[in-house]
Tab-separated table of C-alpha atoms in Angstrom:
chain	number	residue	atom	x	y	z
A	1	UNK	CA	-41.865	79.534	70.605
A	2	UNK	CA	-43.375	76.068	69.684
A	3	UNK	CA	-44.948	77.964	67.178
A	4	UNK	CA	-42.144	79.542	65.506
A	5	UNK	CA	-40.349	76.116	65.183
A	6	UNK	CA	-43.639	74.423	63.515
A	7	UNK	CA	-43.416	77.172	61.054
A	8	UNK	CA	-39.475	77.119	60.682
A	9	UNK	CA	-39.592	73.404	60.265
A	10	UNK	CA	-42.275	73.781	57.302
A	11	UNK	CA	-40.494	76.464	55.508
A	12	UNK	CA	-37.326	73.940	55.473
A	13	UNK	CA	-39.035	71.358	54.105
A	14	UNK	CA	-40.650	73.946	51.846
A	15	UNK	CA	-36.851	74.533	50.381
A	16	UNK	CA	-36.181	70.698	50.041
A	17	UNK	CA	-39.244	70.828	48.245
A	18	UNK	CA	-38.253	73.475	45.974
A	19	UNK	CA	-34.863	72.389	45.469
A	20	UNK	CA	-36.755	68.725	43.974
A	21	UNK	CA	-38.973	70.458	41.782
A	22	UNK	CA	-35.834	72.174	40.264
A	23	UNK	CA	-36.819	75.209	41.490
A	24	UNK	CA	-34.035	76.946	42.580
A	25	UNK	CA	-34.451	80.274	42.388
A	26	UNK	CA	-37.738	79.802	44.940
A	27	UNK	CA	-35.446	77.904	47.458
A	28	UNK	CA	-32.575	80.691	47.767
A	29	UNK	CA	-35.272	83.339	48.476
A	30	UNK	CA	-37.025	81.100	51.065
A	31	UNK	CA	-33.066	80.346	52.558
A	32	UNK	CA	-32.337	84.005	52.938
A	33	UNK	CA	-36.222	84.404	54.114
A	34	UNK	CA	-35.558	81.430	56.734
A	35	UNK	CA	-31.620	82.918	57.736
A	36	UNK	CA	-33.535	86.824	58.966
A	37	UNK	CA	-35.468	84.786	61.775
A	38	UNK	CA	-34.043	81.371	62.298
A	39	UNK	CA	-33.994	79.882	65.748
A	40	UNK	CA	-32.921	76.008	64.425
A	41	UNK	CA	-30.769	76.142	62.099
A	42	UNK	CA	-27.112	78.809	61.913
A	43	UNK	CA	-28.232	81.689	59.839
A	44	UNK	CA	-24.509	82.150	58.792
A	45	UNK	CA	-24.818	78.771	56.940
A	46	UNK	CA	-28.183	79.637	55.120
A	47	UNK	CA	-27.071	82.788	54.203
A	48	UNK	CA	-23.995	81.239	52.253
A	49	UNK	CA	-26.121	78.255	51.218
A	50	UNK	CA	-28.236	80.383	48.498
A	51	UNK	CA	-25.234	82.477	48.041
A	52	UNK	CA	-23.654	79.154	46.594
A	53	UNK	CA	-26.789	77.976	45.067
A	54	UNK	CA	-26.993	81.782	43.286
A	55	UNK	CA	-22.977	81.710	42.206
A	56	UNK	CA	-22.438	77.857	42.178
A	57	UNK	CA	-19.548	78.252	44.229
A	58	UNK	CA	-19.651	75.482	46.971
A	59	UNK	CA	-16.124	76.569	48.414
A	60	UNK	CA	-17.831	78.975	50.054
A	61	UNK	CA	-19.416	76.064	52.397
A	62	UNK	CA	-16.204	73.952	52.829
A	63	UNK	CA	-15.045	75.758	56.164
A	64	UNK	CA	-18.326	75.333	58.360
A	65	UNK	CA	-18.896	71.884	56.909
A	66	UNK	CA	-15.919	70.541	57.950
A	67	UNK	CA	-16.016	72.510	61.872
A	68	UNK	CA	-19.860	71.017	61.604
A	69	UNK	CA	-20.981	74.611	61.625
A	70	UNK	CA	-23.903	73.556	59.779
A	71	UNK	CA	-26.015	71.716	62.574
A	72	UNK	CA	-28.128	74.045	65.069
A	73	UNK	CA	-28.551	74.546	68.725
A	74	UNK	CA	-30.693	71.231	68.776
A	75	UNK	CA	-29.034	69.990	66.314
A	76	UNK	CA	-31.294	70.344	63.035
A	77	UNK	CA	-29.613	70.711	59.727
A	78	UNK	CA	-29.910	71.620	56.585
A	79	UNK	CA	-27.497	70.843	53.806
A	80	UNK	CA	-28.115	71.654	49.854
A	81	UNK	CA	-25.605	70.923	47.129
A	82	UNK	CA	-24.621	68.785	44.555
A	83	UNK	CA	-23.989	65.331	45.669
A	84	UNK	CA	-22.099	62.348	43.815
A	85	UNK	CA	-22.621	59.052	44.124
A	86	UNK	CA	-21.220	55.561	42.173
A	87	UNK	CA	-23.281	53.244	40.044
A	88	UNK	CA	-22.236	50.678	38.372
A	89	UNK	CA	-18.364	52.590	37.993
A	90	UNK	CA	-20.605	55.411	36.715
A	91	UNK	CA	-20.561	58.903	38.687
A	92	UNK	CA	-24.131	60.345	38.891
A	93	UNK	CA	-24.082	64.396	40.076
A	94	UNK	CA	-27.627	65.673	41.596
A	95	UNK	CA	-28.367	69.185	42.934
A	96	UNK	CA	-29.661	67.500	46.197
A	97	UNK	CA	-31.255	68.074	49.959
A	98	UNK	CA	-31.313	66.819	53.314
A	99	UNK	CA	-33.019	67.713	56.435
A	100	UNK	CA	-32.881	66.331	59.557
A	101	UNK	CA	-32.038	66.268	63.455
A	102	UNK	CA	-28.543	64.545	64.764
A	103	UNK	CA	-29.075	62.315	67.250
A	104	UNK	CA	-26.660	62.793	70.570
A	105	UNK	CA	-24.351	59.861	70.386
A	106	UNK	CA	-20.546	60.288	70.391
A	107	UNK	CA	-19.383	56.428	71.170
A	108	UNK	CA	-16.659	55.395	70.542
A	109	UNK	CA	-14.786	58.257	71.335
A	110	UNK	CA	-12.977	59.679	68.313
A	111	UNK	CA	-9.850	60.152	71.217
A	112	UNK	CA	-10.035	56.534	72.124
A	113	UNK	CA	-10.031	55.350	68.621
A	114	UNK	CA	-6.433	57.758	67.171
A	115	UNK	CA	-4.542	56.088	70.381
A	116	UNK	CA	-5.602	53.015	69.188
A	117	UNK	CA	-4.287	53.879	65.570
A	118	UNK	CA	-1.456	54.704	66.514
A	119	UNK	CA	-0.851	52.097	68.730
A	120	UNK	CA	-1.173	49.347	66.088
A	121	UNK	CA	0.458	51.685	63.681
A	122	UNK	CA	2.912	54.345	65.246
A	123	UNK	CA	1.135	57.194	63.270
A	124	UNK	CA	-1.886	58.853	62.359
A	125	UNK	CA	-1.979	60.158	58.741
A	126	UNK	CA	-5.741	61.968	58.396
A	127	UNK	CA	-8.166	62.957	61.022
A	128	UNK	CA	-10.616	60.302	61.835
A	129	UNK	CA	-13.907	61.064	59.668
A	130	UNK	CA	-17.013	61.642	62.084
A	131	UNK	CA	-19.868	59.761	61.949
A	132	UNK	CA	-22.913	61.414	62.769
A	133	UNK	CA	-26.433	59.834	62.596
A	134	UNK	CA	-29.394	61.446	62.644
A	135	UNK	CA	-33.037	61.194	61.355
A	136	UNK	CA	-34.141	62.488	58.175
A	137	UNK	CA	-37.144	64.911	57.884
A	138	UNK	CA	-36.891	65.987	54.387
A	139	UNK	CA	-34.500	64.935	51.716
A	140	UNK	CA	-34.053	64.649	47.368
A	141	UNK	CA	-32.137	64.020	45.086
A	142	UNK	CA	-28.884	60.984	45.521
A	143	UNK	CA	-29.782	61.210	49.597
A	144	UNK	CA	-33.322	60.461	49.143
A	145	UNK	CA	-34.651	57.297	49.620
A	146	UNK	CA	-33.859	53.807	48.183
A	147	UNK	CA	-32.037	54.318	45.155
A	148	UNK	CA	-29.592	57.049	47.142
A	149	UNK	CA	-27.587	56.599	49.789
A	150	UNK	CA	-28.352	55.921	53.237
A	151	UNK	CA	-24.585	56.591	54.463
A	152	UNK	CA	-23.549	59.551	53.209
A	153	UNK	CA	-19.902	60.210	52.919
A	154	UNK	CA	-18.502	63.418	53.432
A	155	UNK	CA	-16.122	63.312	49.795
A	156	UNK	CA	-19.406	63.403	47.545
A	157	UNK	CA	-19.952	66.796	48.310
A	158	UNK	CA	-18.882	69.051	46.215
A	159	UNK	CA	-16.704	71.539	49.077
A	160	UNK	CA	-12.964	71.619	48.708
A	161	UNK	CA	-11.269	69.338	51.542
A	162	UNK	CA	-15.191	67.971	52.310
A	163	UNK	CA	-12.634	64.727	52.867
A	164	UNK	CA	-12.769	66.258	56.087
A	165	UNK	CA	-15.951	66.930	57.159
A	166	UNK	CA	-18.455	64.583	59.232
A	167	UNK	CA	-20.030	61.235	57.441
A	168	UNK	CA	-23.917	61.251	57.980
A	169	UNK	CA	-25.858	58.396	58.374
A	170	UNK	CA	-29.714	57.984	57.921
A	171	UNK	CA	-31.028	55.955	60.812
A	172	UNK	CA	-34.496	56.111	59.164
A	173	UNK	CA	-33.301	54.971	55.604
A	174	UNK	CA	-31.242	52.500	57.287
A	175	UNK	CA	-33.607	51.147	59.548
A	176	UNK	CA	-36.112	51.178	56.271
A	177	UNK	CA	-33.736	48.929	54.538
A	178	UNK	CA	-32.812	46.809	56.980
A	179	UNK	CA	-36.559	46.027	58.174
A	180	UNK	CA	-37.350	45.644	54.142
A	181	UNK	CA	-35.463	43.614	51.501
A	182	UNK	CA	-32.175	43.404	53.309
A	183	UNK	CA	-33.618	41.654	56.447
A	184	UNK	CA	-35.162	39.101	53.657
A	185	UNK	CA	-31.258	38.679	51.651
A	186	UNK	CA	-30.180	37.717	54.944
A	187	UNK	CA	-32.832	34.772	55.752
A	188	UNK	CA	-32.418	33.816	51.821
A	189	UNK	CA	-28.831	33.775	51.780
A	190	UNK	CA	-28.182	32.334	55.489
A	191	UNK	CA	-29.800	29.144	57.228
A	192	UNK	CA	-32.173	29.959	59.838
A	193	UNK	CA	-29.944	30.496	63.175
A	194	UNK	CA	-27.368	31.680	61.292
A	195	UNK	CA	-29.987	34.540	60.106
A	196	UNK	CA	-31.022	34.993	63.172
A	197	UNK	CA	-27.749	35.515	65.049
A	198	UNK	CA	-27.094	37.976	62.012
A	199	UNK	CA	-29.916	39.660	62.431
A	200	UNK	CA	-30.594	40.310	66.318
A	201	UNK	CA	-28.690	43.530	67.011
A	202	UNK	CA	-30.474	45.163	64.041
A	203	UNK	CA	-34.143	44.095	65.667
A	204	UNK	CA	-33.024	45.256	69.385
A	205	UNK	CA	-35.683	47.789	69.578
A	206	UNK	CA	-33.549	49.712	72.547
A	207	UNK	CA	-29.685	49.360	71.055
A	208	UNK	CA	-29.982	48.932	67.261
A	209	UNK	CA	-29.862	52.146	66.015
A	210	UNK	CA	-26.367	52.367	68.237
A	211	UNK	CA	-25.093	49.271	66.742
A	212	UNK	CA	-25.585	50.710	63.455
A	213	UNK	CA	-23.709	54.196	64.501
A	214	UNK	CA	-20.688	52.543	66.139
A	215	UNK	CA	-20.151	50.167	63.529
A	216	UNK	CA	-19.915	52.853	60.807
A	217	UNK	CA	-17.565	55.151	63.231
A	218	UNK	CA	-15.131	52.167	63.960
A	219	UNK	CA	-15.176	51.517	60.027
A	220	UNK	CA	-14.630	55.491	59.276
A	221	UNK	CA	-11.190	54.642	61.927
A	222	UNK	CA	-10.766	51.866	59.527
A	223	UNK	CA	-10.332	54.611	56.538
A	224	UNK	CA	-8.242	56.764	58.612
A	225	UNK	CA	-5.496	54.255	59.322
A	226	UNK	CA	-2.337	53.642	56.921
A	227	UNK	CA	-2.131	56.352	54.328
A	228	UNK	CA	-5.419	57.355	55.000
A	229	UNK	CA	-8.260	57.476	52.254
A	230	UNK	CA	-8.009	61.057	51.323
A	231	UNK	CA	-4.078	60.833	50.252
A	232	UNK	CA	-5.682	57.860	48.664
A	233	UNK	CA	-8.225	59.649	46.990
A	234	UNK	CA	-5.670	62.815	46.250
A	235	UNK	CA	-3.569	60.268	44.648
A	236	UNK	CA	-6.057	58.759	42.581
A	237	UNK	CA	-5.281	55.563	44.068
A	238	UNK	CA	-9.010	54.054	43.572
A	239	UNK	CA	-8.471	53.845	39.763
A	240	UNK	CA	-10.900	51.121	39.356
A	241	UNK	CA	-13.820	49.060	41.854
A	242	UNK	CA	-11.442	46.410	42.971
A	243	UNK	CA	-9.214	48.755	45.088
A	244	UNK	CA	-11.472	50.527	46.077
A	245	UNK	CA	-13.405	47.089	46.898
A	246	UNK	CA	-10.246	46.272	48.963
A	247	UNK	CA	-10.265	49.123	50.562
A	248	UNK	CA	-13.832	49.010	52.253
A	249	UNK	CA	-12.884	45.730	52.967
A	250	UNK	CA	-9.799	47.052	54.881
A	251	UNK	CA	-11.504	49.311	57.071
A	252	UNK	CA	-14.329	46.936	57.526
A	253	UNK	CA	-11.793	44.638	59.338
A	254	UNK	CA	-9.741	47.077	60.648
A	255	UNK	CA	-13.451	48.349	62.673
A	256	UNK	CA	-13.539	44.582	63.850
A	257	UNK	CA	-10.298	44.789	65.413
A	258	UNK	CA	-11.274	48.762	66.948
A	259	UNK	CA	-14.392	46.956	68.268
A	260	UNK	CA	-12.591	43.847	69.902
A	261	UNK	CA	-10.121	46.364	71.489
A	262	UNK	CA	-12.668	48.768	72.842
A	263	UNK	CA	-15.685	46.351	73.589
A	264	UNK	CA	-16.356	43.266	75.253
A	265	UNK	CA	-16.779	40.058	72.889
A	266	UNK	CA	-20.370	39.724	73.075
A	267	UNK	CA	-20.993	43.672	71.951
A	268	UNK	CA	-17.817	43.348	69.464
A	269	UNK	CA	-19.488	40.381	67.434
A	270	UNK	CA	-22.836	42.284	67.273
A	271	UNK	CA	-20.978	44.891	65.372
A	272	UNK	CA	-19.821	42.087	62.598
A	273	UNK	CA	-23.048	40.807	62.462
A	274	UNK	CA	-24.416	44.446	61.302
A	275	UNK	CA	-21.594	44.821	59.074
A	276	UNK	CA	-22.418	41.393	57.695
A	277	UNK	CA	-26.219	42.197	57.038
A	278	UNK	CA	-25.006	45.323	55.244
A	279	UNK	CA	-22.172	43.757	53.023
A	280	UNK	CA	-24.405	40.629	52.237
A	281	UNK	CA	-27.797	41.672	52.707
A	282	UNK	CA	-27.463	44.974	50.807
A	283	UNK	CA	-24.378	46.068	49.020
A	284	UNK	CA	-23.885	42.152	47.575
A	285	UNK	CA	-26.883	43.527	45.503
A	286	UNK	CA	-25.869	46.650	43.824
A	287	UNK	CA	-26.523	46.190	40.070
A	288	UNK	CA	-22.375	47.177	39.116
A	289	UNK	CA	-22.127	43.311	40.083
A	290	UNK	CA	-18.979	42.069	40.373
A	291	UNK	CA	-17.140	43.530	37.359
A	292	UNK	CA	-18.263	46.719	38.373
A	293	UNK	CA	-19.334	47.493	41.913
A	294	UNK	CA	-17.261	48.634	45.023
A	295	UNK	CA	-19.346	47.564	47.662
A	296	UNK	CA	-20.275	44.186	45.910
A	297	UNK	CA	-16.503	43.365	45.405
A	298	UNK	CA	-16.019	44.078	49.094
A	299	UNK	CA	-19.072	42.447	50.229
A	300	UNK	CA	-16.721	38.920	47.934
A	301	UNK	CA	-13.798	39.681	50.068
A	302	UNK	CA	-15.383	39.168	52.954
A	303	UNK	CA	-16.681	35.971	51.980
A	304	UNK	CA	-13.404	34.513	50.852
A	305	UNK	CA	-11.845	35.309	54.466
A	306	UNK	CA	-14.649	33.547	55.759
A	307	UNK	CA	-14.086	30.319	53.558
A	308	UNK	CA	-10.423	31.059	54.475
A	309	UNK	CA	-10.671	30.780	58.469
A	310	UNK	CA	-12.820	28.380	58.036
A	311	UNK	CA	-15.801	29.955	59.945
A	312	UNK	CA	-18.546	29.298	57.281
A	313	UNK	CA	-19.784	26.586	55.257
A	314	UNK	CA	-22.357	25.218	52.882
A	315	UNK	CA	-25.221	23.108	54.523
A	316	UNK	CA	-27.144	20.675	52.399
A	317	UNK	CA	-29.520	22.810	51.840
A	318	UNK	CA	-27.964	25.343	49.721
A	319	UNK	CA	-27.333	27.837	52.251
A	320	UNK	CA	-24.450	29.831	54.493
A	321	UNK	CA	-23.843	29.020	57.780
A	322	UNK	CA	-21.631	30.127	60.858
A	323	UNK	CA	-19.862	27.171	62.564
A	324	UNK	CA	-19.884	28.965	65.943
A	325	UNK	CA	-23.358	30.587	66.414
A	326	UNK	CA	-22.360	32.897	68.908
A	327	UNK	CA	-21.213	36.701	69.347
A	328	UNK	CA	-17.676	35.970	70.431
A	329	UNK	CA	-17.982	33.177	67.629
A	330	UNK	CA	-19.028	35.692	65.384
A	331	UNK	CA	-15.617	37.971	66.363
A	332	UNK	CA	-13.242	34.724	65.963
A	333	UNK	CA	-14.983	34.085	62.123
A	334	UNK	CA	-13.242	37.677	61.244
A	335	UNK	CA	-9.835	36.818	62.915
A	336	UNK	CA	-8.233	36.519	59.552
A	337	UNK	CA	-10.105	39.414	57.853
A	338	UNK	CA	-8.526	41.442	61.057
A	339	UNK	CA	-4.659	39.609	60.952
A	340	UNK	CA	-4.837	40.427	56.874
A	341	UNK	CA	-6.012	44.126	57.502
A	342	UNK	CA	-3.273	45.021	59.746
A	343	UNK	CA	-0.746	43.121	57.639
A	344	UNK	CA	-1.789	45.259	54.974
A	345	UNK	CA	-2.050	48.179	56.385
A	346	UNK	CA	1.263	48.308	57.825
A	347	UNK	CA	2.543	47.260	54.310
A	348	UNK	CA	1.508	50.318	52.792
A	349	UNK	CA	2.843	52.736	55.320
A	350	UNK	CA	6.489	51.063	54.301
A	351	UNK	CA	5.977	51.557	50.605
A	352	UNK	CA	8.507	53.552	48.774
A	353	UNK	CA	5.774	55.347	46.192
A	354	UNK	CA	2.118	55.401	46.684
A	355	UNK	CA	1.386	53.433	44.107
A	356	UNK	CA	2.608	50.301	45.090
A	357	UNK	CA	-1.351	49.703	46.590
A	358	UNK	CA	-2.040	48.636	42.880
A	359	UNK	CA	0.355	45.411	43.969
A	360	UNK	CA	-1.139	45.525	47.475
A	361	UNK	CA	-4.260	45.296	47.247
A	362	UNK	CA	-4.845	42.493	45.286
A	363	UNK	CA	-6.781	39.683	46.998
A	364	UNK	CA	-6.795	36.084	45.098
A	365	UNK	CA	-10.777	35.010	45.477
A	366	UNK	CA	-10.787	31.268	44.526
A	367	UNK	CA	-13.286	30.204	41.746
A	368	UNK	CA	-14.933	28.009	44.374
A	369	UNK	CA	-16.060	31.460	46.474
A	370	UNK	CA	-16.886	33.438	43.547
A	371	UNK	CA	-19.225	30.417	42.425
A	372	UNK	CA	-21.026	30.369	45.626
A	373	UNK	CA	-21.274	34.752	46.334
A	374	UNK	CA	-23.107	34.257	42.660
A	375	UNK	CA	-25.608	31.498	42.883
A	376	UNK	CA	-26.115	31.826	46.762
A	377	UNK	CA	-26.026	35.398	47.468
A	378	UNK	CA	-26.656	37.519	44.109
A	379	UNK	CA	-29.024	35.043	42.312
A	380	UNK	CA	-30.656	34.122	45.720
A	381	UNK	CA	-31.861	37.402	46.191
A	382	UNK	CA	-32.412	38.650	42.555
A	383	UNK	CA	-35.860	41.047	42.344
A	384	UNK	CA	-35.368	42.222	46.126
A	385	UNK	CA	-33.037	45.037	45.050
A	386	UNK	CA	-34.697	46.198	41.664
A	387	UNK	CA	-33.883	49.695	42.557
A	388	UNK	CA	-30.414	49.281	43.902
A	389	UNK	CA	-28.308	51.182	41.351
């Protein structure tokens, strides 16, 4: 049996492989080779995999995508399809691969986190996405390596409703990033204990890779809540970076406020300190810049809530630095990023049409913030990033 799986396991990678080198037509006969003997991964889902491939008809994948049909028995998977991602307010299509093995963690529960929702907010409009993280064995094309994406959301696929279906995230890519230039943005960009608290859930050999899952499941809540990003999406809401800037913001701080409701201080403020190595020590460095960039627009938000609740400040050397240098500290520096979020959010369930977000989500960054996210975070950490597109 081992045997079998060794050989399974190369003949996968064999069809990422082909699937890179453009050759398709080798990687659907492999698939429907791999789908008459498969013990990993759900013959079904092969089968209709080079069918779509063949056709180029990815509706035919929508269904078991979104039930998470797709993962095996142990839970390897194997997904193949055209995947979009945004550079620079530029949309960049690539026939692309992943392969890989889900790791087994399920906290917070998605139960837990809809009674919260609709605690705060009397209704639930959209299923919360799941996040599911897992380690990558083979991959190409805009989920492969540093100039792809490491969190893979479910709408860049190309399967009607894929809105729906589970958000993956890389723990290897992520952990890859976070050990390379990221971990160096962050001791750039923030004085030394300040870097340190920022950094310590991220180097906890034991928890880390959880941190990183539950912060991206409380933010996928974050999505869920108010309209919910898919009517958002539907609607064509996101007509340019900035509100769609806003709202990554929003759910960012709308996961801080999951996390302080669900977990003790101490674990909460670990979760901000991931999200604040990712916004600052990564997506602050996307090439879109400012007048151009989602995640770096968010990443400026942030910042000016920061300056706002007056949990940050500018030492004499040129660098950022928490005034409390604690966990729970950490959780009270987001207090306003958490009061605005559910402000807003409740402000948009009450609007009359849809597209009263375009007067919503507006956030006024003073020239003072915008001065320092350029020379103390961007500049800083110019040349780290050159492949961050």
């Amino acid at each position: 049996m081992k045997t079998v799986c060794i050989e399974e396991q190369e003949l996968t990678k064999q069809i990422v492989q082909e699937i890179q080198k453009g050759e398709v037509d080798k990687a659907v006969k492999k698939l429907r080779q791999q789908a008459a003997n498969s013990s990993l991964l759900p013959p079904s889902w092969l089968l209709k995999t080079a069918d779509a491939l063949e056709h180029n008809n990815w509706s035919i994948l929508s269904e078991e995508f979104i039930n998470m049909d797709f993962i095996g028995k142990n839970g390897y998977f194997l997904i193949i399809a055209p995947y979009r991602i945004s550079r620079q307010c530029q949309g960049k299509v690539t026939l692309s691969a992943i392969y890989g093995k889900m790791h087994d963690n399920q906290e917070p529960s998605i139960e837990q986190l809809e009674h919260l929702i609709r605690e705060k907010f009397g209704n639930l409009n959209q299923p919360i996405p799941v996040n599911l993280s897992f380690t990558e064995i083979a991959s190409c094309g805009n989920v492969c390596g540093e100039s792809g994406e490491a969190f893979i959301v479910p709408n860049g696929w190309p399967f009607p409703n894929s809105v729906c279906g589970p958000a993956l995230n890389n723990a290897k890519e992520q952990g890859r990033r976070f050990s390379g230039s990221s971990r160096e943005c962050i001791q750039k960009i923030f004085e030394y204990e300040t870097a340190n608290l920022l950094l310590g859930p991220l180097e906890d050999e034991i928890n880390g890779e959880r941190y990183r899952h539950v912060d991206t499941q409380v933010h996928e809540a974050g999505h869920a809540s108010g309209l919910g990003f898919s009517f958002k999406d539907k609607n064509l809401l996101f007509q340019n970076y900035s509100y769609a800037g806003v709202e990554e913001w929003r759910a960012d701080s709308l996961g801080f406020e999951f996390a302080a409701c669900t977990l003790p201080a101490q674990e909460a403020g670990k979760l901000v300190a991931v999200n604040f190595c990712i916004r600052f020590g990564l997506d602050a460095h996307r090439l879109g810049g400012l007048e151009k960039d989602t995640d770096v627009y968010a990443s400026l938000v942030s910042l000016e809530y920061l300056f706002q609740n007056d949990a940050i400040y500018v030492t004499k050397n040129g660098q950022l630095a928490l005034r409390n240098l604690s966990y729970p500290g950490l959780l009270q520096a987001v207090e306003l990023h958490r009061a605005q979020a559910l402000s807003l959010t409740r402000r948009e369930l009450n609007l009359k049409s849809p597209t009263g977000i375009f007067y919503l989500y507006k956030v006024d960054i003073h020239p003072s913030t915008q001065s320092i996210f350029q020379a103390l975070v961007m500049e800083r950490c110019q040349g780290l990033w050159a492949k961050l597109q």
